[in-house]
């Protein structure tokens, strides 16, 4: 059970809950080791004991762990503690593209294309790492307060081992490609299609295909022609229209073959929006067979030459012509034979045409039968489209759903269970003296009732004694926010604050925050944007960027790069920023210098060496004499001198820690007297000082 203030993995302090989904909750947390805010996605308790759910939950971390790109929400860590499974990610403060579209109704083509370029760049980075997202949609695209666009939720992504990957996994049906809807292969061009649908929605404020059920929508992706966005918004430039249509071609070979190609056209559309430069290559044209030209017949001339006629066919439709060769006058027997052959040919052609029509009708009937069979018109279920999978929950979504008991259970648990059955959930809150806040009181559908996939169940949830759940009004205009909160029975007060990311007159924050349960009639304070304050600027996020990009990011908002230090980091790759002086989102004076710390990579393994060094042996140093001075040097394999001393007595005890090499060598050097001239009766022996050395290989102990 997650509680505020608890510590996960010995470093992530849970601060507040910032989001929830069908399988997981998302919390804002403080990484105490790196002193930065992160997002922690936690698998809900009711799913943590199910190995299948745990596997699906962790697949996101596995898919995105190796990706590092400014347009991708980075995954920092993954762990498990006391049956709590969690993923640690970059915290991006902002709103989803879906909410941004809803807020603005539709975007201008320049803004839509600019967002699409950033999304495509993030997806291209994933494709370069052989990762296909498979669930590109506005809900999985976040626009930060600084205006950066980031792709998130690689929950059904899969690493590609070849250019095409067979998979029955399909993302959200409104944005899914035809090949995913069929349950067939999906590759990088499936992400191109989904991004095209997303661009269509940005431009028009609506999706191109909609329906009452996911099956109906999926069929439209497969069968219905893609509408032009200019049908809904006439001022969309022709180049942008053609880009959308090329992205959303039914045949994968007619789409952009890579995100790089799409990015090139999107950039050109910003510069030359009214030019018709988008080229759609039809793979059928290159391999098409040209029909033979109509034969040219010679007219008979004045010469009395006989002509022999030979029948021939010029097309698959059975056209019969006559080729004339000049040979002289044609005998009557040949003319009669030619007429008989021509009559026989005509009869054969008629029979062939009839047979073709009959076979065509039979094939058409079989196709219709198969479609009806696949969609479940003959067995009472809709098992899929040209396959057994339309969504991850295929048969449960297509089949009738029996309403479960929900009264007395936790709100989040009930919501997850109903959505797992393929039902939509609507909520309303009411005060209750007998039911605790957050517990379901009732539903508008009785237990055991039969529903259809996609039906909505309205839950009545307790707000506790004198309790009301506050609506989240951040991002709304001040008038809309005040009206909505007053409608809930709250007393509203306002304050102003500067913001570089929230438009003037719109709500920056609220206190208490949306989603909390408070007493009816409570006071709610909303902070309204007064626009940008020229004297202060918001610090961007530099974590994970190369040093060369930091100066550009800071300069873009009027800040300067300060001192650069280095430190080992187990979470941030080498040569990337792992710490910054001011946290992301904090406000500082324009022109302030921001110090950063660069990662040296993972903390290296260290070793220690404790030993008693004995005197040289006769085998090592035949000329060594006890009591002679010996120079001892301990060297690591990297060439670093760890210890050095001159001694005359042994043994010598040494203790060293923090060594970065696993092994090394002891070098001993000593001096002895070497006889140069032997002694005689008339003279003493002549000697000279000679230096000798030897080595001992040693192994260090890992600390």
mmCIF file with all atom_site columns, C-alpha atoms in Angstrom, residues 352-463:
data_model
loop_
_atom_site.group_PDB
_atom_site.id
_atom_site.type_symbol
_atom_site.label_atom_id
_atom_site.label_alt_id
_atom_site.label_comp_id
_atom_site.label_asym_id
_atom_site.label_entity_id
_atom_site.label_seq_id
_atom_site.pdbx_PDB_ins_code
_atom_site.Cartn_x
_atom_site.Cartn_y
_atom_site.Cartn_z
_atom_site.occupancy
_atom_site.B_iso_or_equiv
_atom_site.pdbx_formal_charge
_atom_site.auth_seq_id
_atom_site.auth_comp_id
_atom_site.auth_asym_id
_atom_site.auth_atom_id
_atom_site.pdbx_PDB_model_num
ATOM 1   C CA . UNK A 1 352 ? -15.618 -17.964 -71.020 1.00 0.00 ? 352 UNK A CA 1
ATOM 2   C CA . UNK A 1 353 ? -17.308 -14.715 -70.019 1.00 0.00 ? 353 UNK A CA 1
ATOM 3   C CA . UNK A 1 354 ? -20.244 -16.599 -68.471 1.00 0.00 ? 354 UNK A CA 1
ATOM 4   C CA . UNK A 1 355 ? -17.865 -18.826 -66.489 1.00 0.00 ? 355 UNK A CA 1
ATOM 5   C CA . UNK A 1 356 ? -15.896 -15.800 -65.261 1.00 0.00 ? 356 UNK A CA 1
ATOM 6   C CA . UNK A 1 357 ? -19.103 -14.125 -64.046 1.00 0.00 ? 357 UNK A CA 1
ATOM 7   C CA . UNK A 1 358 ? -20.225 -17.294 -62.241 1.00 0.00 ? 358 UNK A CA 1
ATOM 8   C CA . UNK A 1 359 ? -16.839 -17.770 -60.553 1.00 0.00 ? 359 UNK A CA 1
ATOM 9   C CA . UNK A 1 360 ? -16.793 -14.091 -59.553 1.00 0.00 ? 360 UNK A CA 1
ATOM 10  C CA . UNK A 1 361 ? -20.233 -14.372 -57.943 1.00 0.00 ? 361 UNK A CA 1
ATOM 11  C CA . UNK A 1 362 ? -19.164 -17.476 -56.023 1.00 0.00 ? 362 UNK A CA 1
ATOM 12  C CA . UNK A 1 363 ? -16.017 -15.716 -54.747 1.00 0.00 ? 363 UNK A CA 1
ATOM 13  C CA . UNK A 1 364 ? -18.056 -12.646 -53.738 1.00 0.00 ? 364 UNK A CA 1
ATOM 14  C CA . UNK A 1 365 ? -20.529 -14.820 -51.805 1.00 0.00 ? 365 UNK A CA 1
ATOM 15  C CA . UNK A 1 366 ? -17.655 -16.587 -50.021 1.00 0.00 ? 366 UNK A CA 1
ATOM 16  C CA . UNK A 1 367 ? -16.040 -13.270 -49.076 1.00 0.00 ? 367 UNK A CA 1
ATOM 17  C CA . UNK A 1 368 ? -19.308 -11.919 -47.654 1.00 0.00 ? 368 UNK A CA 1
ATOM 18  C CA . UNK A 1 369 ? -19.839 -15.185 -45.763 1.00 0.00 ? 369 UNK A CA 1
ATOM 19  C CA . UNK A 1 370 ? -16.326 -15.049 -44.297 1.00 0.00 ? 370 UNK A CA 1
ATOM 20  C CA . UNK A 1 371 ? -16.733 -11.420 -43.178 1.00 0.00 ? 371 UNK A CA 1
ATOM 21  C CA . UNK A 1 372 ? -20.045 -12.212 -41.482 1.00 0.00 ? 372 UNK A CA 1
ATOM 22  C CA . UNK A 1 373 ? -18.532 -15.320 -39.902 1.00 0.00 ? 373 UNK A CA 1
ATOM 23  C CA . UNK A 1 374 ? -15.493 -13.452 -38.598 1.00 0.00 ? 374 UNK A CA 1
ATOM 24  C CA . UNK A 1 375 ? -17.619 -10.627 -37.184 1.00 0.00 ? 375 UNK A CA 1
ATOM 25  C CA . UNK A 1 376 ? -19.756 -13.129 -35.314 1.00 0.00 ? 376 UNK A CA 1
ATOM 26  C CA . UNK A 1 377 ? -23.086 -12.907 -37.163 1.00 0.00 ? 377 UNK A CA 1
ATOM 27  C CA . UNK A 1 378 ? -23.296 -16.701 -37.262 1.00 0.00 ? 378 UNK A CA 1
ATOM 28  C CA . UNK A 1 379 ? -22.035 -17.588 -33.775 1.00 0.00 ? 379 UNK A CA 1
ATOM 29  C CA . UNK A 1 380 ? -23.314 -14.658 -31.701 1.00 0.00 ? 380 UNK A CA 1
ATOM 30  C CA . UNK A 1 381 ? -19.901 -13.156 -30.999 1.00 0.00 ? 381 UNK A CA 1
ATOM 31  C CA . UNK A 1 382 ? -17.532 -10.816 -32.748 1.00 0.00 ? 382 UNK A CA 1
ATOM 32  C CA . UNK A 1 383 ? -14.178 -12.499 -32.414 1.00 0.00 ? 383 UNK A CA 1
ATOM 33  C CA . UNK A 1 384 ? -12.084 -10.117 -34.382 1.00 0.00 ? 384 UNK A CA 1
ATOM 34  C CA . UNK A 1 385 ? -11.384 -8.725  -37.804 1.00 0.00 ? 385 UNK A CA 1
ATOM 35  C CA . UNK A 1 386 ? -9.563  -11.079 -40.176 1.00 0.00 ? 386 UNK A CA 1
ATOM 36  C CA . UNK A 1 387 ? -8.076  -12.651 -37.073 1.00 0.00 ? 387 UNK A CA 1
ATOM 37  C CA . UNK A 1 388 ? -8.795  -13.335 -33.455 1.00 0.00 ? 388 UNK A CA 1
ATOM 38  C CA . UNK A 1 389 ? -7.659  -10.001 -32.047 1.00 0.00 ? 389 UNK A CA 1
ATOM 39  C CA . UNK A 1 390 ? -9.025  -6.474  -32.292 1.00 0.00 ? 390 UNK A CA 1
ATOM 40  C CA . UNK A 1 391 ? -7.731  -5.306  -28.938 1.00 0.00 ? 391 UNK A CA 1
ATOM 41  C CA . UNK A 1 392 ? -5.721  -6.863  -26.185 1.00 0.00 ? 392 UNK A CA 1
ATOM 42  C CA . UNK A 1 393 ? -8.919  -8.082  -24.514 1.00 0.00 ? 393 UNK A CA 1
ATOM 43  C CA . UNK A 1 394 ? -10.416 -9.302  -27.859 1.00 0.00 ? 394 UNK A CA 1
ATOM 44  C CA . UNK A 1 395 ? -13.152 -11.753 -26.911 1.00 0.00 ? 395 UNK A CA 1
ATOM 45  C CA . UNK A 1 396 ? -14.154 -10.005 -23.685 1.00 0.00 ? 396 UNK A CA 1
ATOM 46  C CA . UNK A 1 397 ? -14.728 -6.740  -25.556 1.00 0.00 ? 397 UNK A CA 1
ATOM 47  C CA . UNK A 1 398 ? -16.733 -8.388  -28.326 1.00 0.00 ? 398 UNK A CA 1
ATOM 48  C CA . UNK A 1 399 ? -18.907 -10.576 -26.087 1.00 0.00 ? 399 UNK A CA 1
ATOM 49  C CA . UNK A 1 400 ? -21.803 -9.563  -23.873 1.00 0.00 ? 400 UNK A CA 1
ATOM 50  C CA . UNK A 1 401 ? -20.727 -8.371  -20.417 1.00 0.00 ? 401 UNK A CA 1
ATOM 51  C CA . UNK A 1 402 ? -22.415 -9.385  -17.165 1.00 0.00 ? 402 UNK A CA 1
ATOM 52  C CA . UNK A 1 403 ? -22.525 -6.581  -14.590 1.00 0.00 ? 403 UNK A CA 1
ATOM 53  C CA . UNK A 1 404 ? -20.555 -7.348  -11.432 1.00 0.00 ? 404 UNK A CA 1
ATOM 54  C CA . UNK A 1 405 ? -21.229 -6.321  -7.825  1.00 0.00 ? 405 UNK A CA 1
ATOM 55  C CA . UNK A 1 406 ? -19.479 -3.046  -6.979  1.00 0.00 ? 406 UNK A CA 1
ATOM 56  C CA . UNK A 1 407 ? -21.161 -1.638  -3.855  1.00 0.00 ? 407 UNK A CA 1
ATOM 57  C CA . UNK A 1 408 ? -18.875 -1.368  -0.855  1.00 0.00 ? 408 UNK A CA 1
ATOM 58  C CA . UNK A 1 409 ? -15.620 -1.603  -2.827  1.00 0.00 ? 409 UNK A CA 1
ATOM 59  C CA . UNK A 1 410 ? -12.867 0.952   -3.367  1.00 0.00 ? 410 UNK A CA 1
ATOM 60  C CA . UNK A 1 411 ? -13.406 3.425   -6.232  1.00 0.00 ? 411 UNK A CA 1
ATOM 61  C CA . UNK A 1 412 ? -10.119 2.671   -8.022  1.00 0.00 ? 412 UNK A CA 1
ATOM 62  C CA . UNK A 1 413 ? -10.579 -1.099  -7.727  1.00 0.00 ? 413 UNK A CA 1
ATOM 63  C CA . UNK A 1 414 ? -14.082 -0.984  -9.198  1.00 0.00 ? 414 UNK A CA 1
ATOM 64  C CA . UNK A 1 415 ? -12.975 1.317   -12.015 1.00 0.00 ? 415 UNK A CA 1
ATOM 65  C CA . UNK A 1 416 ? -10.135 -1.028  -12.986 1.00 0.00 ? 416 UNK A CA 1
ATOM 66  C CA . UNK A 1 417 ? -12.396 -4.115  -12.929 1.00 0.00 ? 417 UNK A CA 1
ATOM 67  C CA . UNK A 1 418 ? -15.121 -2.498  -15.063 1.00 0.00 ? 418 UNK A CA 1
ATOM 68  C CA . UNK A 1 419 ? -12.637 -1.215  -17.617 1.00 0.00 ? 419 UNK A CA 1
ATOM 69  C CA . UNK A 1 420 ? -11.031 -4.645  -17.787 1.00 0.00 ? 420 UNK A CA 1
ATOM 70  C CA . UNK A 1 421 ? -14.473 -5.930  -18.838 1.00 0.00 ? 421 UNK A CA 1
ATOM 71  C CA . UNK A 1 422 ? -14.569 -3.374  -21.667 1.00 0.00 ? 422 UNK A CA 1
ATOM 72  C CA . UNK A 1 423 ? -17.013 -0.979  -19.998 1.00 0.00 ? 423 UNK A CA 1
ATOM 73  C CA . UNK A 1 424 ? -16.744 2.792   -19.725 1.00 0.00 ? 424 UNK A CA 1
ATOM 74  C CA . UNK A 1 425 ? -17.039 4.367   -16.273 1.00 0.00 ? 425 UNK A CA 1
ATOM 75  C CA . UNK A 1 426 ? -18.750 7.588   -15.254 1.00 0.00 ? 426 UNK A CA 1
ATOM 76  C CA . UNK A 1 427 ? -18.650 8.848   -11.660 1.00 0.00 ? 427 UNK A CA 1
ATOM 77  C CA . UNK A 1 428 ? -20.793 11.020  -9.445  1.00 0.00 ? 428 UNK A CA 1
ATOM 78  C CA . UNK A 1 429 ? -20.221 11.798  -5.765  1.00 0.00 ? 429 UNK A CA 1
ATOM 79  C CA . UNK A 1 430 ? -22.607 12.288  -2.893  1.00 0.00 ? 430 UNK A CA 1
ATOM 80  C CA . UNK A 1 431 ? -22.254 12.859  0.825   1.00 0.00 ? 431 UNK A CA 1
ATOM 81  C CA . UNK A 1 432 ? -22.755 9.899   3.125   1.00 0.00 ? 432 UNK A CA 1
ATOM 82  C CA . UNK A 1 433 ? -22.812 9.490   6.890   1.00 0.00 ? 433 UNK A CA 1
ATOM 83  C CA . UNK A 1 434 ? -22.484 5.707   6.710   1.00 0.00 ? 434 UNK A CA 1
ATOM 84  C CA . UNK A 1 435 ? -20.083 5.067   3.794   1.00 0.00 ? 435 UNK A CA 1
ATOM 85  C CA . UNK A 1 436 ? -16.445 6.130   3.906   1.00 0.00 ? 436 UNK A CA 1
ATOM 86  C CA . UNK A 1 437 ? -15.133 8.549   1.308   1.00 0.00 ? 437 UNK A CA 1
ATOM 87  C CA . UNK A 1 438 ? -13.937 6.853   -1.901  1.00 0.00 ? 438 UNK A CA 1
ATOM 88  C CA . UNK A 1 439 ? -16.155 3.776   -1.463  1.00 0.00 ? 439 UNK A CA 1
ATOM 89  C CA . UNK A 1 440 ? -18.767 2.930   -4.131  1.00 0.00 ? 440 UNK A CA 1
ATOM 90  C CA . UNK A 1 441 ? -22.320 3.315   -2.855  1.00 0.00 ? 441 UNK A CA 1
ATOM 91  C CA . UNK A 1 442 ? -24.152 2.003   -5.923  1.00 0.00 ? 442 UNK A CA 1
ATOM 92  C CA . UNK A 1 443 ? -24.209 1.747   -9.720  1.00 0.00 ? 443 UNK A CA 1
ATOM 93  C CA . UNK A 1 444 ? -26.936 2.623   -12.197 1.00 0.00 ? 444 UNK A CA 1
ATOM 94  C CA . UNK A 1 445 ? -26.823 -0.950  -13.547 1.00 0.00 ? 445 UNK A CA 1
ATOM 95  C CA . UNK A 1 446 ? -28.029 -3.846  -11.409 1.00 0.00 ? 446 UNK A CA 1
ATOM 96  C CA . UNK A 1 447 ? -25.836 -6.856  -10.656 1.00 0.00 ? 447 UNK A CA 1
ATOM 97  C CA . UNK A 1 448 ? -26.200 -9.562  -13.334 1.00 0.00 ? 448 UNK A CA 1
ATOM 98  C CA . UNK A 1 449 ? -27.526 -7.204  -16.021 1.00 0.00 ? 449 UNK A CA 1
ATOM 99  C CA . UNK A 1 450 ? -26.234 -7.912  -19.556 1.00 0.00 ? 450 UNK A CA 1
ATOM 100 C CA . UNK A 1 451 ? -24.323 -5.041  -21.165 1.00 0.00 ? 451 UNK A CA 1
ATOM 101 C CA . UNK A 1 452 ? -22.494 -4.565  -24.425 1.00 0.00 ? 452 UNK A CA 1
ATOM 102 C CA . UNK A 1 453 ? -18.817 -3.755  -24.733 1.00 0.00 ? 453 UNK A CA 1
ATOM 103 C CA . UNK A 1 454 ? -18.390 0.029   -24.621 1.00 0.00 ? 454 UNK A CA 1
ATOM 104 C CA . UNK A 1 455 ? -21.508 0.665   -22.502 1.00 0.00 ? 455 UNK A CA 1
ATOM 105 C CA . UNK A 1 456 ? -21.146 3.217   -19.693 1.00 0.00 ? 456 UNK A CA 1
ATOM 106 C CA . UNK A 1 457 ? -21.743 2.417   -16.038 1.00 0.00 ? 457 UNK A CA 1
ATOM 107 C CA . UNK A 1 458 ? -22.334 5.365   -13.699 1.00 0.00 ? 458 UNK A CA 1
ATOM 108 C CA . UNK A 1 459 ? -20.987 4.871   -10.201 1.00 0.00 ? 459 UNK A CA 1
ATOM 109 C CA . UNK A 1 460 ? -22.233 6.769   -7.164  1.00 0.00 ? 460 UNK A CA 1
ATOM 110 C CA . UNK A 1 461 ? -19.286 7.249   -4.818  1.00 0.00 ? 461 UNK A CA 1
ATOM 111 C CA . UNK A 1 462 ? -19.247 8.469   -1.248  1.00 0.00 ? 462 UNK A CA 1
ATOM 112 C CA . UNK A 1 463 ? -17.682 11.851  -0.597  1.00 0.00 ? 463 UNK A CA 1
#
